[in-house]
Coordinates of C-alpha atoms (C1' of nucleotides) in Angstrom, one line a residue:
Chain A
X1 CA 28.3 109.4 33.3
X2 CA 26.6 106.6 31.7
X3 CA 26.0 107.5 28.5
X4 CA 25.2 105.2 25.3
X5 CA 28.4 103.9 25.3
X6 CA 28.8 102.7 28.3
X7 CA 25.5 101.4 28.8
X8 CA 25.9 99.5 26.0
X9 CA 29.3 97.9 27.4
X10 CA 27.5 97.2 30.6
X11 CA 25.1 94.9 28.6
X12 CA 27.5 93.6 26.6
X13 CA 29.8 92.5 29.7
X14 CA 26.6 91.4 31.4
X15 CA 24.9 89.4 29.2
X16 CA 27.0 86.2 28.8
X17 CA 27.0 86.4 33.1
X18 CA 23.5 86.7 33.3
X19 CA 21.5 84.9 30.1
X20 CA 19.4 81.8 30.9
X21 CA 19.9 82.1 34.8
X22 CA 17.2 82.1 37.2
X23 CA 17.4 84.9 39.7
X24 CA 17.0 82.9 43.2
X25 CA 15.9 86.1 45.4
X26 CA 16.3 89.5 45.7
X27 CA 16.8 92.1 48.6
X28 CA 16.0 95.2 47.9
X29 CA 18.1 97.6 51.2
X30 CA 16.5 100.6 49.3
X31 CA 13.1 101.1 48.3
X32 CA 13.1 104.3 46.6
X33 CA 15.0 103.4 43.7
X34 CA 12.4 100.9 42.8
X35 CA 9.8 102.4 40.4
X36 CA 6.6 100.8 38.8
X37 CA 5.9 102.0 34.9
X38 CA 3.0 104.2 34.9
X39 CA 3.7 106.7 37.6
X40 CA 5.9 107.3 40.6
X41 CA 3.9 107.1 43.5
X42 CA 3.2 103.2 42.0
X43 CA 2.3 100.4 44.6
X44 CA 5.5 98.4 43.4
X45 CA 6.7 101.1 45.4
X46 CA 8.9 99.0 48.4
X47 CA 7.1 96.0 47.0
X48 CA 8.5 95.4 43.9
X49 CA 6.9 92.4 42.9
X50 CA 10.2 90.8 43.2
X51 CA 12.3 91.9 40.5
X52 CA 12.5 89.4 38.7
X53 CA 12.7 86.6 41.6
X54 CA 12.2 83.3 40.5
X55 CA 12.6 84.4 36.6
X56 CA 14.7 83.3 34.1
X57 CA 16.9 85.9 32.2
X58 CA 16.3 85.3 28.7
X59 CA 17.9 89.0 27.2
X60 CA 19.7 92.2 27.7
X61 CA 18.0 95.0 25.2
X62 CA 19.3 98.6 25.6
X63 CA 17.7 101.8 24.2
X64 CA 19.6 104.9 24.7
X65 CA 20.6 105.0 28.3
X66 CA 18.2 102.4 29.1
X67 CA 18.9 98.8 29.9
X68 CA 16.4 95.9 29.6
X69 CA 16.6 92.8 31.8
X70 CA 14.1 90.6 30.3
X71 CA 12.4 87.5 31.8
X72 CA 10.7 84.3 30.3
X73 CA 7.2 84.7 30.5
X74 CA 7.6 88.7 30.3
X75 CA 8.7 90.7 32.8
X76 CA 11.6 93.1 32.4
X77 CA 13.7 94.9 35.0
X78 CA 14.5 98.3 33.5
X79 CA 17.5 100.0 34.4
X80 CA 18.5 103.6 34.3
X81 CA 22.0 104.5 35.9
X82 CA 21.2 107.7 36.6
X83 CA 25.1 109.9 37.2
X84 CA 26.1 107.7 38.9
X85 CA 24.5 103.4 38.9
X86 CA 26.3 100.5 38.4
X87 CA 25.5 97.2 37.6
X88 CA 27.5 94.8 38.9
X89 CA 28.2 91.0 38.6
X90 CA 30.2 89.2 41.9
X91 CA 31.2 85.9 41.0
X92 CA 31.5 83.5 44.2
X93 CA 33.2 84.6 47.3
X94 CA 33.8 88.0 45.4
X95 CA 33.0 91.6 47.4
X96 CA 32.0 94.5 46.4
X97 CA 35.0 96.6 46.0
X98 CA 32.6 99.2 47.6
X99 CA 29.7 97.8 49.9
X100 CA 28.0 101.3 50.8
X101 CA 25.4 102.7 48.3
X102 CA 24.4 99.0 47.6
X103 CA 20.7 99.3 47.0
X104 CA 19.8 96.0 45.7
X105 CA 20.9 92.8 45.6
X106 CA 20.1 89.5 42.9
X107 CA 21.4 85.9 44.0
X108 CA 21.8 83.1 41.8
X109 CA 22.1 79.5 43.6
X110 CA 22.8 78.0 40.8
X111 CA 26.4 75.7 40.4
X112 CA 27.7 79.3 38.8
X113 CA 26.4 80.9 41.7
X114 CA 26.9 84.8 42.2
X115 CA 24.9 87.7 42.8
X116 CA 24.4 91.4 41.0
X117 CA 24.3 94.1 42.7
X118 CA 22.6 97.8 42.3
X119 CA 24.8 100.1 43.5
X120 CA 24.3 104.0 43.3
X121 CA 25.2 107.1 45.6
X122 CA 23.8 109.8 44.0
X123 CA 20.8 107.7 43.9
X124 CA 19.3 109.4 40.5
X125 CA 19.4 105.9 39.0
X126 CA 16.2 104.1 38.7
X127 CA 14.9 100.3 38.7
X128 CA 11.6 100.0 36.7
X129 CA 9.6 97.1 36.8
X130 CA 7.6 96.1 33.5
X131 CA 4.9 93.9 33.0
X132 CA 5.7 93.0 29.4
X133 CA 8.2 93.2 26.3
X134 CA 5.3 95.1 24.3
X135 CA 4.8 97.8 27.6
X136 CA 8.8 98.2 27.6
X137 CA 8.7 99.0 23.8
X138 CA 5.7 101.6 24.8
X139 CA 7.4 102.9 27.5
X140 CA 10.7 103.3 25.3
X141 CA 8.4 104.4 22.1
X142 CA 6.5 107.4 24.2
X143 CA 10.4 108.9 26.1
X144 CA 12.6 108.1 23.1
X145 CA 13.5 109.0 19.8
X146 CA 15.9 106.4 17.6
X147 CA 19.0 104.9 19.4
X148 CA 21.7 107.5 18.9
X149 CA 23.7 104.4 17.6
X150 CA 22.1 104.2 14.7
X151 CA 20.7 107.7 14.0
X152 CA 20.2 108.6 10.2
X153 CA 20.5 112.3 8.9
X154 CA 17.2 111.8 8.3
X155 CA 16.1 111.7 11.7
X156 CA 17.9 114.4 12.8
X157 CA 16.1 116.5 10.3
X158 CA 13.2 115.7 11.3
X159 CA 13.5 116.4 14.8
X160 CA 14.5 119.7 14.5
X161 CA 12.2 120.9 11.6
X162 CA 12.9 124.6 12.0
X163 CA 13.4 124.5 15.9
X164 CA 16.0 127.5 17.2
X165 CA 17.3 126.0 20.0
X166 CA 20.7 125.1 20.3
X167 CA 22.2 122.0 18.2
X168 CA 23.7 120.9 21.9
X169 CA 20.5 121.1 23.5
X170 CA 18.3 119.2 21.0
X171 CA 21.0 116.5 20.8
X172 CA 20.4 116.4 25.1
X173 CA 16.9 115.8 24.6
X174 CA 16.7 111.9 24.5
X175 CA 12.9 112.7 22.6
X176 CA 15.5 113.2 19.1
X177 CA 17.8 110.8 19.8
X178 CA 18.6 108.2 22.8
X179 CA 21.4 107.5 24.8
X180 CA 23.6 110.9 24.1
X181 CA 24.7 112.9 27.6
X182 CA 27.1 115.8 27.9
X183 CA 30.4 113.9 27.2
X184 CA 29.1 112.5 23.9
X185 CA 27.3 115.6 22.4
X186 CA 30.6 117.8 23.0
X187 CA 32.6 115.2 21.1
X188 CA 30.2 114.7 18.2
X189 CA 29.6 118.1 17.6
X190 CA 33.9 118.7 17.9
X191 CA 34.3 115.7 15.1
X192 CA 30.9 117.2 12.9
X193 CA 33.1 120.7 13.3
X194 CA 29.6 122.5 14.7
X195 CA 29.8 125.0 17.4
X196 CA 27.2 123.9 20.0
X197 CA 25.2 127.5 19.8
X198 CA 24.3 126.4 16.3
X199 CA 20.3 126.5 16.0
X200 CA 19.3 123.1 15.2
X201 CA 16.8 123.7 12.7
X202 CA 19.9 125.8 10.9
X203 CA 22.1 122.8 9.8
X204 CA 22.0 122.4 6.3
X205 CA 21.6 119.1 4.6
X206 CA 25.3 118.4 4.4
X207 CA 25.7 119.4 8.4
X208 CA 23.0 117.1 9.2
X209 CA 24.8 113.6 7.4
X210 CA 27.9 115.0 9.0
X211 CA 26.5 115.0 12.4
X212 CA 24.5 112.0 12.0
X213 CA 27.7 110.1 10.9
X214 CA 29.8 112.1 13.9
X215 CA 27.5 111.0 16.7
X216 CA 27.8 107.3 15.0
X217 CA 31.3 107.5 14.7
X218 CA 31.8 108.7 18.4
X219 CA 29.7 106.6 19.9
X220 CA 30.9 103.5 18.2
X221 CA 34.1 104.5 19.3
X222 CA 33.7 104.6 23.0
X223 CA 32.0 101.1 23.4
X224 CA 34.9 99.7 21.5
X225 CA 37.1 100.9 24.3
X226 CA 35.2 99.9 26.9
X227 CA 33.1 103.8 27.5
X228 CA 34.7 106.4 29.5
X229 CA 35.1 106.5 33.2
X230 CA 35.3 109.4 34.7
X231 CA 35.1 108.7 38.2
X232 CA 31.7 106.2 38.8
X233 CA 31.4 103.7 35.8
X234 CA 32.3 100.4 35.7
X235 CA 31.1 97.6 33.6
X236 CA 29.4 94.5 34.5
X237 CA 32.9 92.7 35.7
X238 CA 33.8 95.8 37.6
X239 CA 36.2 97.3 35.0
X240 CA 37.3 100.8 34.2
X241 CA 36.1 102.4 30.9
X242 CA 39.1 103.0 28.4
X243 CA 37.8 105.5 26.3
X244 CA 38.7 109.4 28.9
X245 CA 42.3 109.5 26.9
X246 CA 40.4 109.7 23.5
X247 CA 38.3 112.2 24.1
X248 CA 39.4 115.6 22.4
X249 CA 37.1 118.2 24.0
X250 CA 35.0 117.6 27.1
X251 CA 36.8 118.1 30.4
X252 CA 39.6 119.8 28.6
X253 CA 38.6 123.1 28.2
X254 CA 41.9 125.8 28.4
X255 CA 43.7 122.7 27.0
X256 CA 45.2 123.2 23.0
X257 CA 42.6 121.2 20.5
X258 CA 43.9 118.2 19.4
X259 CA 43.5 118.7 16.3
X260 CA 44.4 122.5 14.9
X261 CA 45.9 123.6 19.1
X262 CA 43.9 126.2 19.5
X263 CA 43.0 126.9 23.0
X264 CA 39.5 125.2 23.7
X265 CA 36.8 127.6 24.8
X266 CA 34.0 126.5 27.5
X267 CA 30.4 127.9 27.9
X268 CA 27.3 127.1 29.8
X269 CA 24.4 125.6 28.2
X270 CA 21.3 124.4 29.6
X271 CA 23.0 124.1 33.0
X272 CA 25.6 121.8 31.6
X273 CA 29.5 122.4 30.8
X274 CA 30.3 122.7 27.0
X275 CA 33.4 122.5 26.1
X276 CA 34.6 123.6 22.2
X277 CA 37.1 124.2 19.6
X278 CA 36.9 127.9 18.3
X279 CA 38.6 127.2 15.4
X280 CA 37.2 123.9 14.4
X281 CA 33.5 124.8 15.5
X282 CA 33.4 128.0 13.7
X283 CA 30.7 130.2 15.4
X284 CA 27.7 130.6 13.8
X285 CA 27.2 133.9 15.4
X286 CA 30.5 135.3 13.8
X287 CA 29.7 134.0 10.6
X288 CA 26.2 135.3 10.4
X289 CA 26.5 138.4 11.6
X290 CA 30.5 138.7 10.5
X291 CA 32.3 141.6 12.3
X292 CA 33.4 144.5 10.0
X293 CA 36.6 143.7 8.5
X294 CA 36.5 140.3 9.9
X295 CA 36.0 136.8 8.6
Chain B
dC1 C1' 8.1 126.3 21.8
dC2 C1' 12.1 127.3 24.6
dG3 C1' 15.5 128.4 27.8
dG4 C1' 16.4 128.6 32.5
dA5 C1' 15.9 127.6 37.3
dC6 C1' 15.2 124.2 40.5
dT7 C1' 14.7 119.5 42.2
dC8 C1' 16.2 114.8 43.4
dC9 C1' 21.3 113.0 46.0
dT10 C1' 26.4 112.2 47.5
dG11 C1' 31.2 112.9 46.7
dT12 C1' 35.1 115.5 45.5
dG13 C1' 38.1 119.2 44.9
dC14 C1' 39.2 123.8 45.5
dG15 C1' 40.0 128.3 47.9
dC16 C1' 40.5 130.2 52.2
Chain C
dT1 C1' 42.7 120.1 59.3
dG2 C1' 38.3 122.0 58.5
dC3 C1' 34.6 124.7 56.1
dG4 C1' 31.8 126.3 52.6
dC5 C1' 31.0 126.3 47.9
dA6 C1' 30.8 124.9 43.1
dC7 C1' 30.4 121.3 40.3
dA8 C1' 29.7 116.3 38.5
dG9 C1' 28.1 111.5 33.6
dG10 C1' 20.7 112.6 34.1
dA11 C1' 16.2 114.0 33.7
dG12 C1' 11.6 115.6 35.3
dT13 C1' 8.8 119.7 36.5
dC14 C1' 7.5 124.4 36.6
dC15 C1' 7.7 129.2 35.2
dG16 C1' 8.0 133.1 32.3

DNA sequence: CCGGACTCCTGTGCGC
DNA sequence: TGCGCACAGGAGTCCG
C-alpha cells in the first residue's frame, strides 16, 4: 500500500539512520528486483554495480511513490515499493522480524553499525540503479507529473483539459500527479465531496481548488500519523502506520459515512475497489441526467 | 484517447 | 483441516 504518505514516512524515519554513512557491501539474494534506468532487460541486471557499495549517503529525495537514495559523487538507488516493499533499518544485533522475502541486504561497519534490508513478497517493488542526480530528475520528469503533496488546482486543470475519463482514474495515473494509490484517491475525492465517476475534464473551477486542497489535506494528514498500514507497511524503524482508523471511506464500504451515515456504496473502477459516500459524492450521473420527479 | 483485460507475485480470508 | 477462489496498497503492456 505504499502510497505518498507512507513513502514519505519511510524517508523521513530513514534519513537521520542513513545520511553521511558509507554502505560497506551489499548482497543482493534476488536479482530480479534489481533494475538498471533505461530498460528492463539492462546489464545491471544480477550485477548491479553494487548499489551503492562503497558510497556515502548524502540524501533521501522522494517523488510520488518513489524514493531516492543518493550518493556523493552521484549515484542514486531508486526505490519503488511496489504493494508490498519495505525498507528496513536493523540496528546491531537486531533481526528481521521476518527473514523470508529478504531480497537485499546493505551493511554498514561503521561504530553505528547496522544493515538495511529490502524486503518484498509480492516482489512488484523495484530497485533502480542511476547514474546521476540529473538522470533521476529525467527519469522522474518523463513518468511523473507534480508531487501530489504539493499539487495546485492549476495542475489539475491542466491535466485533464477536457479528458472524460473518470476523476478516480486520472488521479491513479501518476503522469497528473505523483504518489496517489487507491487508498488516497477514495479519501480525497470523499473530503472534495466528488463521486469518483465524475469526468475529469467536468470539474469546474471551484471542484478543481477543492480537490487540489482535498488531496493536500489528505495526504498531509496520513504522514502526520505515521501513513496507513494495512497489512505490509512499515517504516524505516519497523513501525506500524497510524493513520487505517482515520480513514472515512476505503475498506469500509457497507459501513455508515462518517460524516452524514449514509450507508457507503462500492464500485469497480479500472480494476480497482472504490469505495463512496452516496450522499456526500453526489452522482454526477443523477444530477445530469436527473430522474423525473427526482433531485 | 480511453477503458478494460491481463501480466508480474505471494499471502490471506472466505465459502464450501 | 483442506481446497479453490477472489482479492490486495502498483504499474506496464496490449487490444479494441
Amino acid at each position: 500500500m505504499p502510497e505518498l504518505p507512507e513513502v514519505e514516512h519511510l524517508r523521513r524515519t530513514l534519513e537521520p539512520l542513513l545520511l553521511d554513512r558509507r554502505v560497506a557491501r551489499v548482497q543482493v539474494r534476488r536479482a530480479d528486483v534489481v533494475r538498471a534506468a533505461g530498460g528492463g532487460t539492462a546489464p545491471a541486471r544480477g550485477r548491479p554495480a553494487g548499489l551503492l557499495a562503497g558510497r556515502r549517503i548524502t540524501e533521501l529525495r522522494r517523488r510520488g511513490k518513489y524514493l531516492a537514495i543518493v550518493a556523493a559523487g552521484g549515484p542514486v538507488l531508486l526505490v519503488h515499493l511496489g504493494m508490498s516493499g519495505q525498507l528496513l533499518f536493523l540496528p546491531p544485533g537486531r533481526q528481521a522480524p521476518r527473514r523470508d522475502h529478504v531480497h537485499v541486504i546493505w551493511r554498514f561497519d561503521d561504530e553505528r553499525g547496522g544493515r538495511m534490508i529490502f524486503r518484498d513478497p509480492r516482489r512488484f517493488g523495484r530497485l533502480t540503479l542511476i547514474d546521476s542526480v540529473a538522470s533521476l530528475e529525467e527519469f522522474w520528469r518523463q513518468r511523473l507529473g507534480p508531487d501530489a503533496l504539493v499539487l495546485r488546482a492549476g495542475d489539475l486543470a491542466e491535466a485533464f483539459g477536457a479528458t472524460r475519463r473518470s476523476i478516480k482514474c486520472a488521479l491513479l495515473d501518476q503522469a497528473v500527479a505523483a504518489g496517489i494509490g487507491n487508498i488516497y484517491a477514495d479519501e480525497s475525492l470523499f473530503r472534495a465531496g466528488i463521486h469518483p465517476m465524475t469526468p475529469a475534464g467536468a470539474l469546474t473551477r471551484t471542484e478543481a481548488r477543492r480537490l487540489a486542497e482535498s488531496i493536500r489535506a489528505t495526504l498531509s494528514a496520513a504522514i502526520r500519523a505515521g501513513g496507513t498500514t494495512l497489512r505490509d507497511y512499515r517504516d524505516g524503524a519497523g513501525r506500524n502506520g497510524g493513520h487505517r482508523p482515520n480513514l472515512c471511506v476505503y475498506g469500509r464500504a457497507g459501513l455508515p459515512c462518517r460524516r452524514c451515515g449514509s450507508i457507503l456504496g462500492d464500485l469497480r473502477l479500472a480494476q480497482r475497489t472504490t469505495t463512496y459516500c452516496p450522499r456526500c459524492q453526489r452522482n454526477w450521473l443523477s444530477t445530469t441526467h436527473p430522474h423525473p420527479g427526482g433531485g
